[in-house]
PDB file of C-alpha atoms in Angstrom:
ATOM      1  CA  MET A  19     -58.998 -46.683 -56.395  1.00  0.00           C
ATOM      2  CA  SER A  20     -62.067 -47.934 -58.248  1.00  0.00           C
ATOM      3  CA  THR A  21     -65.087 -48.825 -56.087  1.00  0.00           C
ATOM      4  CA  GLY A  22     -66.311 -51.297 -58.682  1.00  0.00           C
ATOM      5  CA  ALA A  23     -63.026 -53.191 -58.523  1.00  0.00           C
ATOM      6  CA  MET A  24     -62.906 -53.324 -54.727  1.00  0.00           C
ATOM      7  CA  GLU A  25     -61.647 -56.722 -53.604  1.00  0.00           C
ATOM      8  CA  ILE A  26     -61.304 -56.495 -49.823  1.00  0.00           C
ATOM      9  CA  SER A  27     -62.898 -54.313 -47.154  1.00  0.00           C
ATOM     10  CA  VAL A  28     -61.737 -54.473 -43.542  1.00  0.00           C
ATOM     11  CA  VAL A  29     -64.279 -53.222 -40.976  1.00  0.00           C
ATOM     12  CA  VAL A  30     -63.027 -52.199 -37.527  1.00  0.00           C
ATOM     13  CA  PRO A  31     -65.271 -50.878 -34.707  1.00  0.00           C
ATOM     14  CA  VAL A  32     -63.266 -48.377 -32.667  1.00  0.00           C
ATOM     15  CA  TYR A  33     -63.606 -47.670 -28.943  1.00  0.00           C
ATOM     16  CA  ARG A  34     -60.881 -46.297 -26.648  1.00  0.00           C
ATOM     17  CA  SER A  35     -58.109 -47.083 -29.129  1.00  0.00           C
ATOM     18  CA  ALA A  36     -56.583 -43.723 -29.995  1.00  0.00           C
ATOM     19  CA  GLY A  37     -53.051 -44.900 -29.232  1.00  0.00           C
ATOM     20  CA  ILE A  38     -53.371 -48.139 -31.211  1.00  0.00           C
ATOM     21  CA  LEU A  39     -54.973 -46.851 -34.409  1.00  0.00           C
ATOM     22  CA  PRO A  40     -51.851 -45.604 -36.261  1.00  0.00           C
ATOM     23  CA  GLU A  41     -50.100 -48.959 -35.864  1.00  0.00           C
ATOM     24  CA  LEU A  42     -53.282 -50.874 -36.674  1.00  0.00           C
ATOM     25  CA  VAL A  43     -53.818 -48.932 -39.893  1.00  0.00           C
ATOM     26  CA  ARG A  44     -50.160 -49.345 -40.873  1.00  0.00           C
ATOM     27  CA  GLN A  45     -50.112 -53.109 -40.338  1.00  0.00           C
ATOM     28  CA  VAL A  46     -53.463 -53.699 -42.047  1.00  0.00           C
ATOM     29  CA  SER A  47     -52.570 -51.547 -45.075  1.00  0.00           C
ATOM     30  CA  ASP A  48     -49.148 -53.216 -45.417  1.00  0.00           C
ATOM     31  CA  GLU A  49     -50.851 -56.602 -45.582  1.00  0.00           C
ATOM     32  CA  LEU A  50     -53.637 -55.504 -47.914  1.00  0.00           C
ATOM     33  CA  SER A  51     -51.278 -53.736 -50.324  1.00  0.00           C
ATOM     34  CA  ILE A  52     -49.718 -57.136 -50.994  1.00  0.00           C
ATOM     35  CA  LEU A  53     -52.967 -59.102 -50.889  1.00  0.00           C
ATOM     36  CA  ALA A  54     -55.054 -56.803 -53.130  1.00  0.00           C
ATOM     37  CA  PRO A  55     -52.967 -53.899 -54.497  1.00  0.00           C
ATOM     38  CA  ASP A  56     -55.107 -50.786 -55.139  1.00  0.00           C
ATOM     39  CA  ARG A  57     -58.265 -52.814 -54.537  1.00  0.00           C
ATOM     40  CA  TYR A  58     -58.813 -52.558 -50.802  1.00  0.00           C
ATOM     41  CA  GLU A  59     -60.349 -50.280 -48.213  1.00  0.00           C
ATOM     42  CA  VAL A  60     -60.373 -50.018 -44.425  1.00  0.00           C
ATOM     43  CA  VAL A  61     -63.562 -48.864 -42.689  1.00  0.00           C
ATOM     44  CA  LEU A  62     -63.041 -47.514 -39.166  1.00  0.00           C
ATOM     45  CA  VAL A  63     -66.218 -46.906 -37.147  1.00  0.00           C
ATOM     46  CA  ASN A  64     -65.897 -44.628 -34.131  1.00  0.00           C
ATOM     47  CA  ASP A  65     -68.500 -45.905 -31.654  1.00  0.00           C
ATOM     48  CA  ARG A  66     -68.628 -42.573 -29.826  1.00  0.00           C
ATOM     49  CA  SER A  67     -65.295 -43.317 -28.138  1.00  0.00           C
ATOM     50  CA  PRO A  68     -64.682 -41.062 -25.098  1.00  0.00           C
ATOM     51  CA  ASP A  69     -60.991 -40.611 -25.963  1.00  0.00           C
ATOM     52  CA  HIS A  70     -59.594 -38.754 -28.997  1.00  0.00           C
ATOM     53  CA  SER A  71     -59.969 -41.703 -31.380  1.00  0.00           C
ATOM     54  CA  TRP A  72     -61.977 -39.623 -33.863  1.00  0.00           C
ATOM     55  CA  SER A  73     -59.271 -36.966 -34.029  1.00  0.00           C
ATOM     56  CA  VAL A  74     -56.689 -39.655 -34.757  1.00  0.00           C
ATOM     57  CA  MET A  75     -58.933 -41.189 -37.425  1.00  0.00           C
ATOM     58  CA  ARG A  76     -59.330 -37.826 -39.163  1.00  0.00           C
ATOM     59  CA  ASP A  77     -55.566 -37.306 -39.220  1.00  0.00           C
ATOM     60  CA  LEU A  78     -54.946 -40.803 -40.586  1.00  0.00           C
ATOM     61  CA  SER A  79     -57.500 -40.326 -43.378  1.00  0.00           C
ATOM     62  CA  LYS A  80     -55.907 -37.174 -44.821  1.00  0.00           C
ATOM     63  CA  ASP A  81     -53.439 -38.922 -47.123  1.00  0.00           C
ATOM     64  CA  ARG A  82     -55.188 -42.292 -47.292  1.00  0.00           C
ATOM     65  CA  PRO A  83     -58.181 -42.190 -49.680  1.00  0.00           C
ATOM     66  CA  TRP A  84     -58.762 -45.907 -49.043  1.00  0.00           C
ATOM     67  CA  LEU A  85     -59.396 -45.227 -45.340  1.00  0.00           C
ATOM     68  CA  LYS A  86     -63.086 -44.631 -44.648  1.00  0.00           C
ATOM     69  CA  CYS A  87     -63.787 -43.120 -41.243  1.00  0.00           C
ATOM     70  CA  ILE A  88     -67.286 -43.152 -39.761  1.00  0.00           C
ATOM     71  CA  SER A  89     -68.269 -41.434 -36.518  1.00  0.00           C
ATOM     72  CA  LEU A  90     -71.543 -42.446 -34.868  1.00  0.00           C
ATOM     73  CA  ARG A  91     -73.728 -39.859 -33.189  1.00  0.00           C
ATOM     74  CA  LYS A  92     -74.065 -41.991 -30.035  1.00  0.00           C
ATOM     75  CA  ASN A  93     -72.568 -45.171 -28.655  1.00  0.00           C
ATOM     76  CA  ALA A  94     -74.395 -48.018 -30.383  1.00  0.00           C
ATOM     77  CA  GLY A  95     -72.447 -51.031 -29.112  1.00  0.00           C
ATOM     78  CA  GLN A  96     -69.936 -53.243 -30.907  1.00  0.00           C
ATOM     79  CA  HIS A  97     -72.374 -55.195 -33.073  1.00  0.00           C
ATOM     80  CA  ASN A  98     -74.347 -52.147 -34.193  1.00  0.00           C
ATOM     81  CA  ALA A  99     -71.077 -50.355 -34.973  1.00  0.00           C
ATOM     82  CA  ILE A 100     -70.048 -53.351 -37.092  1.00  0.00           C
ATOM     83  CA  MET A 101     -73.354 -53.106 -38.953  1.00  0.00           C
ATOM     84  CA  ALA A 102     -72.593 -49.447 -39.652  1.00  0.00           C
ATOM     85  CA  GLY A 103     -69.248 -50.471 -41.121  1.00  0.00           C
ATOM     86  CA  LEU A 104     -70.847 -53.214 -43.216  1.00  0.00           C
ATOM     87  CA  ASN A 105     -73.228 -50.640 -44.683  1.00  0.00           C
ATOM     88  CA  PHE A 106     -70.238 -48.626 -45.913  1.00  0.00           C
ATOM     89  CA  ALA A 107     -68.109 -51.590 -47.060  1.00  0.00           C
ATOM     90  CA  VAL A 108     -68.142 -52.418 -50.773  1.00  0.00           C
ATOM     91  CA  GLY A 109     -65.513 -55.172 -51.059  1.00  0.00           C
ATOM     92  CA  ARG A 110     -66.137 -58.579 -52.603  1.00  0.00           C
ATOM     93  CA  ILE A 111     -64.650 -59.902 -49.366  1.00  0.00           C
ATOM     94  CA  VAL A 112     -65.357 -58.168 -46.047  1.00  0.00           C
ATOM     95  CA  ILE A 113     -63.205 -58.900 -43.003  1.00  0.00           C
ATOM     96  CA  ILE A 114     -64.251 -57.856 -39.496  1.00  0.00           C
ATOM     97  CA  MET A 115     -61.585 -57.421 -36.821  1.00  0.00           C
ATOM     98  CA  ASP A 116     -61.095 -55.723 -33.437  1.00  0.00           C
ATOM     99  CA  ASP A 117     -59.142 -52.515 -32.895  1.00  0.00           C
ATOM    100  CA  ASP A 118     -56.655 -53.803 -30.294  1.00  0.00           C
ATOM    101  CA  LEU A 119     -54.215 -55.718 -32.573  1.00  0.00           C
ATOM    102  CA  GLN A 120     -55.009 -58.999 -30.825  1.00  0.00           C
ATOM    103  CA  HIS A 121     -56.230 -60.068 -34.249  1.00  0.00           C
ATOM    104  CA  PRO A 122     -53.057 -60.344 -36.345  1.00  0.00           C
ATOM    105  CA  PRO A 123     -53.263 -58.554 -39.736  1.00  0.00           C
ATOM    106  CA  SER A 124     -50.993 -61.305 -41.089  1.00  0.00           C
ATOM    107  CA  ALA A 125     -54.053 -63.624 -41.003  1.00  0.00           C
ATOM    108  CA  LEU A 126     -56.041 -61.473 -43.450  1.00  0.00           C
ATOM    109  CA  SER A 127     -54.742 -63.402 -46.465  1.00  0.00           C
ATOM    110  CA  THR A 128     -55.730 -66.760 -44.940  1.00  0.00           C
ATOM    111  CA  LEU A 129     -59.254 -65.544 -44.226  1.00  0.00           C
ATOM    112  CA  ALA A 130     -59.655 -64.024 -47.689  1.00  0.00           C
ATOM    113  CA  GLU A 131     -58.505 -67.240 -49.348  1.00  0.00           C
ATOM    114  CA  LYS A 132     -61.268 -69.252 -47.671  1.00  0.00           C
ATOM    115  CA  ILE A 133     -63.892 -66.863 -49.053  1.00  0.00           C
ATOM    116  CA  ARG A 134     -62.321 -67.094 -52.498  1.00  0.00           C
ATOM    117  CA  GLU A 135     -62.616 -70.875 -52.227  1.00  0.00           C
ATOM    118  CA  GLY A 136     -66.377 -70.537 -51.874  1.00  0.00           C
ATOM    119  CA  ALA A 137     -67.217 -70.225 -48.156  1.00  0.00           C
ATOM    120  CA  ASP A 138     -69.772 -67.592 -47.129  1.00  0.00           C
ATOM    121  CA  VAL A 139     -68.028 -66.937 -43.839  1.00  0.00           C
ATOM    122  CA  CYS A 140     -64.708 -67.929 -42.301  1.00  0.00           C
ATOM    123  CA  TYR A 141     -64.251 -67.776 -38.535  1.00  0.00           C
ATOM    124  CA  THR A 142     -60.946 -67.883 -36.693  1.00  0.00           C
ATOM    125  CA  ARG A 143     -60.027 -70.254 -33.893  1.00  0.00           C
ATOM    126  CA  TYR A 144     -57.250 -69.155 -31.564  1.00  0.00           C
ATOM    127  CA  LEU A 145     -54.356 -71.525 -30.895  1.00  0.00           C
ATOM    128  CA  GLU A 146     -53.932 -69.812 -27.532  1.00  0.00           C
ATOM    129  CA  ARG A 147     -56.198 -67.084 -26.190  1.00  0.00           C
ATOM    130  CA  LYS A 148     -54.562 -64.111 -24.492  1.00  0.00           C
ATOM    131  CA  HIS A 149     -57.702 -62.828 -22.826  1.00  0.00           C
ATOM    132  CA  SER A 150     -58.377 -61.978 -19.198  1.00  0.00           C
ATOM    133  CA  THR A 151     -59.879 -64.757 -17.075  1.00  0.00           C
ATOM    134  CA  PHE A 152     -63.237 -62.960 -17.014  1.00  0.00           C
ATOM    135  CA  LYS A 153     -63.366 -62.555 -20.788  1.00  0.00           C
ATOM    136  CA  THR A 154     -62.318 -66.178 -21.351  1.00  0.00           C
ATOM    137  CA  LEU A 155     -65.053 -67.392 -18.991  1.00  0.00           C
ATOM    138  CA  GLY A 156     -67.591 -65.083 -20.637  1.00  0.00           C
ATOM    139  CA  SER A 157     -66.639 -66.426 -24.071  1.00  0.00           C
ATOM    140  CA  LYS A 158     -67.179 -70.002 -22.905  1.00  0.00           C
ATOM    141  CA  VAL A 159     -70.606 -69.194 -21.479  1.00  0.00           C
ATOM    142  CA  ASN A 160     -71.455 -67.289 -24.666  1.00  0.00           C
ATOM    143  CA  ASP A 161     -70.385 -70.306 -26.711  1.00  0.00           C
ATOM    144  CA  ILE A 162     -72.701 -72.613 -24.738  1.00  0.00           C
ATOM    145  CA  ALA A 163     -75.594 -70.145 -25.021  1.00  0.00           C
ATOM    146  CA  ALA A 164     -75.089 -69.812 -28.788  1.00  0.00           C
ATOM    147  CA  GLY A 165     -75.168 -73.593 -29.151  1.00  0.00           C
ATOM    148  CA  LEU A 166     -78.482 -73.799 -27.308  1.00  0.00           C
ATOM    149  CA  LEU A 167     -80.221 -70.704 -28.669  1.00  0.00           C
ATOM    150  CA  LEU A 168     -78.844 -70.310 -32.198  1.00  0.00           C
ATOM    151  CA  LYS A 169     -78.096 -73.942 -33.089  1.00  0.00           C
ATOM    152  CA  LYS A 170     -74.452 -73.079 -33.597  1.00  0.00           C
ATOM    153  CA  PRO A 171     -72.479 -75.950 -35.153  1.00  0.00           C
ATOM    154  CA  LYS A 172     -70.682 -77.956 -32.506  1.00  0.00           C
ATOM    155  CA  GLY A 173     -67.054 -76.934 -32.088  1.00  0.00           C
ATOM    156  CA  LEU A 174     -67.457 -73.599 -33.899  1.00  0.00           C
ATOM    157  CA  TYR A 175     -66.041 -70.644 -31.971  1.00  0.00           C
ATOM    158  CA  LEU A 176     -67.857 -67.399 -32.802  1.00  0.00           C
ATOM    159  CA  SER A 177     -64.789 -65.223 -33.027  1.00  0.00           C
ATOM    160  CA  SER A 178     -65.096 -61.486 -33.679  1.00  0.00           C
ATOM    161  CA  PHE A 179     -62.289 -61.916 -36.266  1.00  0.00           C
ATOM    162  CA  LYS A 180     -63.944 -63.279 -39.391  1.00  0.00           C
ATOM    163  CA  ALA A 181     -64.329 -62.868 -43.138  1.00  0.00           C
ATOM    164  CA  LEU A 182     -67.599 -62.694 -45.051  1.00  0.00           C
ATOM    165  CA  SER A 183     -68.459 -62.815 -48.724  1.00  0.00           C
ATOM    166  CA  GLY A 184     -69.914 -59.630 -50.164  1.00  0.00           C
ATOM    167  CA  SER A 185     -73.127 -61.462 -51.028  1.00  0.00           C
ATOM    168  CA  LEU A 186     -73.528 -62.588 -47.414  1.00  0.00           C
ATOM    169  CA  VAL A 187     -73.000 -59.021 -46.211  1.00  0.00           C
ATOM    170  CA  LYS A 188     -75.868 -57.873 -48.428  1.00  0.00           C
ATOM    171  CA  GLU A 189     -78.139 -60.445 -46.762  1.00  0.00           C
ATOM    172  CA  ILE A 190     -77.040 -59.470 -43.246  1.00  0.00           C
ATOM    173  CA  ILE A 191     -77.564 -55.730 -43.624  1.00  0.00           C
ATOM    174  CA  ARG A 192     -81.154 -56.313 -44.703  1.00  0.00           C
ATOM    175  CA  TYR A 193     -81.807 -56.533 -40.946  1.00  0.00           C
ATOM    176  CA  ASP A 194     -82.499 -53.005 -39.720  1.00  0.00           C
ATOM    177  CA  GLY A 195     -83.614 -53.659 -36.130  1.00  0.00           C
ATOM    178  CA  PRO A 196     -81.871 -51.924 -33.216  1.00  0.00           C
ATOM    179  CA  PHE A 197     -80.906 -55.103 -31.331  1.00  0.00           C
ATOM    180  CA  THR A 198     -78.141 -56.558 -33.481  1.00  0.00           C
ATOM    181  CA  TYR A 199     -76.192 -59.768 -32.945  1.00  0.00           C
ATOM    182  CA  VAL A 200     -74.013 -60.198 -36.028  1.00  0.00           C
ATOM    183  CA  ASP A 201     -73.189 -63.878 -35.508  1.00  0.00           C
ATOM    184  CA  GLY A 202     -76.874 -64.662 -35.041  1.00  0.00           C
ATOM    185  CA  LEU A 203     -77.618 -62.987 -38.374  1.00  0.00           C
ATOM    186  CA  ILE A 204     -74.818 -64.963 -40.041  1.00  0.00           C
ATOM    187  CA  LEU A 205     -76.008 -68.317 -38.679  1.00  0.00           C
ATOM    188  CA  SER A 206     -79.596 -67.542 -39.690  1.00  0.00           C
ATOM    189  CA  VAL A 207     -78.755 -67.139 -43.393  1.00  0.00           C
ATOM    190  CA  THR A 208     -75.903 -69.556 -44.148  1.00  0.00           C
ATOM    191  CA  ASP A 209     -74.279 -72.836 -43.182  1.00  0.00           C
ATOM    192  CA  SER A 210     -71.357 -72.433 -45.586  1.00  0.00           C
ATOM    193  CA  ILE A 211     -68.804 -71.925 -42.824  1.00  0.00           C
ATOM    194  CA  ALA A 212     -65.032 -72.343 -42.832  1.00  0.00           C
ATOM    195  CA  VAL A 213     -62.607 -72.126 -39.915  1.00  0.00           C
ATOM    196  CA  VAL A 214     -58.896 -71.260 -39.757  1.00  0.00           C
ATOM    197  CA  GLU A 215     -56.542 -71.383 -36.791  1.00  0.00           C
ATOM    198  CA  ILE A 216     -54.503 -68.302 -35.925  1.00  0.00           C
ATOM    199  CA  LYS A 217     -52.258 -66.992 -33.179  1.00  0.00           C
ATOM    200  CA  HIS A 218     -53.915 -64.606 -30.754  1.00  0.00           C
ATOM    201  CA  GLY A 219     -51.823 -61.561 -29.886  1.00  0.00           C
ATOM    202  CA  ALA A 220     -51.661 -59.625 -26.640  1.00  0.00           C
ATOM    203  CA  ARG A 221     -53.600 -56.352 -26.468  1.00  0.00           C
ATOM    204  CA  ALA A 222     -51.319 -53.597 -27.718  1.00  0.00           C
ATOM    205  CA  GLU A 223     -52.528 -50.942 -25.294  1.00  0.00           C
ATOM    206  CA  GLY A 224     -55.122 -50.278 -22.589  1.00  0.00           C
ATOM    207  CA  ASP A 225     -57.720 -52.605 -21.117  1.00  0.00           C
ATOM    208  CA  SER A 226     -60.584 -54.495 -22.688  1.00  0.00           C
ATOM    209  CA  GLY A 227     -64.014 -52.852 -22.621  1.00  0.00           C
ATOM    210  CA  TYR A 228     -65.588 -56.277 -22.012  1.00  0.00           C
ATOM    211  CA  THR A 229     -67.880 -55.938 -18.953  1.00  0.00           C
ATOM    212  CA  LEU A 230     -70.581 -58.001 -17.249  1.00  0.00           C
ATOM    213  CA  LYS A 231     -73.194 -55.470 -18.391  1.00  0.00           C
ATOM    214  CA  LYS A 232     -72.142 -55.843 -22.030  1.00  0.00           C
ATOM    215  CA  LEU A 233     -72.059 -59.624 -21.663  1.00  0.00           C
ATOM    216  CA  LEU A 234     -75.632 -59.692 -20.305  1.00  0.00           C
ATOM    217  CA  SER A 235     -76.756 -57.375 -23.109  1.00  0.00           C
ATOM    218  CA  LEU A 236     -75.208 -59.745 -25.645  1.00  0.00           C
ATOM    219  CA  TRP A 237     -76.991 -62.744 -24.113  1.00  0.00           C
ATOM    220  CA  LEU A 238     -80.324 -60.921 -24.250  1.00  0.00           C
ATOM    221  CA  LYS A 239     -79.783 -60.088 -27.935  1.00  0.00           C
ATOM    222  CA  MET A 240     -78.899 -63.717 -28.567  1.00  0.00           C
ATOM    223  CA  ALA A 241     -81.840 -65.092 -26.586  1.00  0.00           C
ATOM    224  CA  THR A 242     -84.466 -62.859 -28.164  1.00  0.00           C
ATOM    225  CA  ARG A 243     -83.353 -63.868 -31.664  1.00  0.00           C
ATOM    226  CA  SER A 244     -84.732 -67.302 -30.777  1.00  0.00           C
ATOM    227  CA  SER A 245     -88.158 -68.544 -29.689  1.00  0.00           C
ATOM    228  CA  ILE A 246     -86.542 -71.042 -27.306  1.00  0.00           C
ATOM    229  CA  PRO A 247     -86.997 -68.881 -24.141  1.00  0.00           C
ATOM    230  CA  LEU A 248     -90.722 -68.654 -24.925  1.00  0.00           C
ATOM    231  CA  ARG A 249     -90.864 -72.421 -25.396  1.00  0.00           C
ATOM    232  CA  VAL A 250     -89.076 -72.918 -22.075  1.00  0.00           C
ATOM    233  CA  ALA A 251     -91.642 -70.647 -20.424  1.00  0.00           C
ATOM    234  CA  THR A 252     -94.498 -72.661 -21.955  1.00  0.00           C
ATOM    235  CA  VAL A 253     -93.059 -76.047 -20.963  1.00  0.00           C
ATOM    236  CA  SER A 254     -92.185 -74.823 -17.450  1.00  0.00           C
ATOM    237  CA  GLY A 255     -95.688 -73.472 -16.953  1.00  0.00           C
ATOM    238  CA  PHE A 256     -97.199 -76.772 -18.108  1.00  0.00           C
ATOM    239  CA  VAL A 257     -94.924 -78.843 -15.834  1.00  0.00           C
ATOM    240  CA  LEU A 258     -95.584 -76.655 -12.769  1.00  0.00           C
ATOM    241  CA  SER A 259     -99.346 -76.767 -13.423  1.00  0.00           C
ATOM    242  CA  LEU A 260     -99.237 -80.548 -13.761  1.00  0.00           C
ATOM    243  CA  LEU A 261     -97.235 -80.921 -10.529  1.00  0.00           C
ATOM    244  CA  SER A 262     -99.635 -78.640  -8.651  1.00  0.00           C
ATOM    245  CA  MET A 263    -102.654 -80.675  -9.838  1.00  0.00           C
ATOM    246  CA  LEU A 264    -100.984 -83.945  -8.813  1.00  0.00           C
ATOM    247  CA  LEU A 265    -100.127 -82.569  -5.375  1.00  0.00           C
ATOM    248  CA  PHE A 266    -103.648 -81.194  -4.963  1.00  0.00           C
ATOM    249  CA  ALA A 267    -105.109 -84.570  -5.897  1.00  0.00           C
ATOM    250  CA  ALA A 268    -102.769 -86.336  -3.424  1.00  0.00           C
ATOM    251  CA  VAL A 269    -103.862 -84.026  -0.581  1.00  0.00           C
ATOM    252  CA  ILE A 270    -107.562 -84.638  -1.305  1.00  0.00           C
ATOM    253  CA  ILE A 271    -107.115 -88.405  -1.518  1.00  0.00           C
ATOM    254  CA  GLU A 272    -105.164 -88.547   1.751  1.00  0.00           C
ATOM    255  CA  ARG A 273    -107.814 -86.341   3.390  1.00  0.00           C
ATOM    256  CA  LEU A 274    -110.586 -88.716   2.309  1.00  0.00           C
ATOM    257  CA  ILE A 275    -108.722 -91.876   3.295  1.00  0.00           C
ATOM    258  CA  ALA A 276    -106.951 -90.843   6.518  1.00  0.00           C
ATOM    259  CA  GLY A 277    -109.286 -88.050   7.528  1.00  0.00           C
ATOM    260  CA  THR A 278    -106.416 -85.863   8.725  1.00  0.00           C
ATOM    261  CA  ASP A 279    -105.201 -82.429   7.762  1.00  0.00           C
ATOM    262  CA  GLN A 280    -101.709 -82.075   6.360  1.00  0.00           C
ATOM    263  CA  PRO A 281     -99.325 -79.794   8.297  1.00  0.00           C
ATOM    264  CA  GLY A 282     -96.591 -77.851   6.518  1.00  0.00           C
ATOM    265  CA  TRP A 283     -97.399 -74.184   6.086  1.00  0.00           C
ATOM    266  CA  ALA A 284     -93.698 -73.353   5.709  1.00  0.00           C
ATOM    267  CA  SER A 285     -93.241 -75.716   2.787  1.00  0.00           C
ATOM    268  CA  THR A 286     -96.481 -74.444   1.229  1.00  0.00           C
ATOM    269  CA  ILE A 287     -95.280 -70.845   1.389  1.00  0.00           C
ATOM    270  CA  ALA A 288     -91.883 -71.883  -0.021  1.00  0.00           C
ATOM    271  CA  VAL A 289     -93.522 -73.583  -2.990  1.00  0.00           C
ATOM    272  CA  LEU A 290     -95.800 -70.581  -3.497  1.00  0.00           C
ATOM    273  CA  LEU A 291     -92.859 -68.182  -3.529  1.00  0.00           C
ATOM    274  CA  PHE A 292     -90.955 -70.447  -5.928  1.00  0.00           C
ATOM    275  CA  VAL A 293     -93.837 -70.621  -8.383  1.00  0.00           C
ATOM    276  CA  SER A 294     -94.395 -66.858  -8.104  1.00  0.00           C
ATOM    277  CA  GLY A 295     -90.709 -66.269  -8.772  1.00  0.00           C
ATOM    278  CA  VAL A 296     -90.823 -68.464 -11.874  1.00  0.00           C
ATOM    279  CA  GLN A 297     -93.895 -66.572 -13.090  1.00  0.00           C
ATOM    280  CA  MET A 298     -92.208 -63.209 -12.624  1.00  0.00           C
ATOM    281  CA  PHE A 299     -89.075 -64.444 -14.399  1.00  0.00           C
ATOM    282  CA  PHE A 300     -91.011 -65.527 -17.460  1.00  0.00           C
ATOM    283  CA  LEU A 301     -93.037 -62.320 -17.405  1.00  0.00           C
ATOM    284  CA  GLY A 302     -89.652 -60.602 -17.645  1.00  0.00           C
ATOM    285  CA  VAL A 303     -88.749 -62.792 -20.632  1.00  0.00           C
ATOM    286  CA  LEU A 304     -92.010 -61.824 -22.342  1.00  0.00           C
ATOM    287  CA  GLY A 305     -91.298 -58.192 -21.457  1.00  0.00           C
ATOM    288  CA  GLU A 306     -87.943 -58.361 -23.257  1.00  0.00           C
ATOM    289  CA  TYR A 307     -89.650 -59.591 -26.414  1.00  0.00           C
ATOM    290  CA  VAL A 308     -92.399 -56.963 -26.169  1.00  0.00           C
ATOM    291  CA  GLY A 309     -89.836 -54.206 -25.557  1.00  0.00           C
ATOM    292  CA  ARG A 310     -87.909 -55.204 -28.655  1.00  0.00           C
ATOM    293  CA  ILE A 311     -91.114 -55.328 -30.704  1.00  0.00           C
ATOM    294  CA  TYR A 312     -92.007 -51.852 -29.430  1.00  0.00           C
ATOM    295  CA  SER A 313     -88.586 -50.488 -30.446  1.00  0.00           C
ATOM    296  CA  ARG A 314     -88.881 -52.113 -33.861  1.00  0.00           C
ATOM    297  CA  VAL A 315     -92.395 -50.763 -34.451  1.00  0.00           C
ATOM    298  CA  ASN A 316     -91.211 -47.270 -33.511  1.00  0.00           C
ATOM    299  CA  LYS A 317     -88.313 -47.676 -35.976  1.00  0.00           C
ATOM    300  CA  GLU A 318     -85.566 -47.039 -33.446  1.00  0.00           C
ATOM    301  CA  PRO A 319     -82.409 -46.645 -35.579  1.00  0.00           C
ATOM    302  CA  GLN A 320     -79.705 -49.280 -35.577  1.00  0.00           C
ATOM    303  CA  PHE A 321     -77.106 -46.499 -35.677  1.00  0.00           C
ATOM    304  CA  THR A 322     -76.901 -42.843 -36.684  1.00  0.00           C
ATOM    305  CA  VAL A 323     -73.896 -41.325 -38.411  1.00  0.00           C
ATOM    306  CA  LEU A 324     -72.591 -37.952 -37.279  1.00  0.00           C
ATOM    307  CA  ASP A 325     -69.681 -37.637 -39.693  1.00  0.00           C
ATOM    308  CA  ALA A 326     -68.050 -39.644 -42.467  1.00  0.00           C
ATOM    309  CA  ILE A 327     -64.737 -39.220 -44.295  1.00  0.00           C
ATOM    310  CA  ASN A 328     -63.725 -40.616 -47.707  1.00  0.00           C
ATOM    311  CA  THR A 329     -67.223 -41.997 -48.295  1.00  0.00           C
ATOM    312  CA  ASN A 330     -68.525 -39.354 -50.724  1.00  0.00           C
ATOM    313  CA  GLY A 331     -71.121 -38.527 -48.080  1.00  0.00           C
ATOM    314  CA  THR A 332     -73.128 -41.709 -48.591  1.00  0.00           C
ATOM    315  CA  ALA A 333     -73.340 -45.264 -47.335  1.00  0.00           C
ATOM    316  CA  PRO A 334     -73.616 -47.437 -50.484  1.00  0.00           C
ATOM    317  CA  ASN A 335     -75.556 -50.198 -48.747  1.00  0.00           C
ATOM    318  CA  CYS A 336     -77.871 -48.212 -46.479  1.00  0.00           C
ATOM    319  CA  ARG A 337     -81.531 -48.924 -47.186  1.00  0.00           C
ATOM    320  CA  THR A 338     -83.095 -45.943 -45.411  1.00  0.00           C
ATOM    321  CA  SER A 339     -82.020 -42.402 -44.701  1.00  0.00           C
ATOM    322  CA  ALA A 340     -83.156 -42.865 -41.094  1.00  0.00           C
ATOM    323  CA  GLN A 341     -79.888 -44.621 -40.317  1.00  0.00           C
ATOM    324  CA  THR A 342     -77.622 -41.813 -41.447  1.00  0.00           C
ATOM    325  CA  VAL A 343     -77.649 -38.173 -40.491  1.00  0.00           C
TER     326      VAL A 343
END
């Protein structure tokens, strides 16, 4: 299969999916063999999965030269694992999907067609989501946060099942920081966005790895890609300072006119604690930004590769050797 003629790459981050992988690879390859015969590849990225996913990936790759298998040295998180896959993908069209078969391989052709029509990215919108209540609620909150922090187009659902043009991928992987939010990178470089509706399948096996900790981490990545939290801190500080000056002036005026002291130590302490709490919160926000700057200055890697199969030992799109080992 010629790398120069590669039409479609499918990137799949893998975590706790050993039992699903054979069926996933079969369904995806069946679809791609019709969509782009001899001009496709599948890039599986093992995000340091604690099960035997890597062993399964190695077995699957033995008679499938189009199956690239990447194993990361440590767990990097879903978005960083996707970035690792994008660095190894060489297709003119790159499709990102999950490893649980909730994203139907039958939709690959629809996504690819939108990119061929000229869109930079094509997101999917589910006709009916088959997620847990917690994940559905988390997705809704994430959608609201993305609208506020990233200026996401109204009505656009940032699905993890999406297709990107090869040229857009090259722009995205220019980012080499450790705190990656793929959709934030996409929205920062293009507004050529298409959307298709698909059916959402049930998870083929196991439970979702979606947790509150991962959700909070995602929100922090999203928030610190924007200067809005810093602006909120500035405006809040100005408003609280203005209110305190007005209240101070009111107390002095009443003291001069009525000649009486104002009782209310409890309310004073309550206000003091509130203002102190707000100050500490925004110090935390500043700390998040400073921490990310510190990691960036110290060149903390986005991901490190422990092993790679069917890649000729290199990542075609990697910019620095620090990312691969």
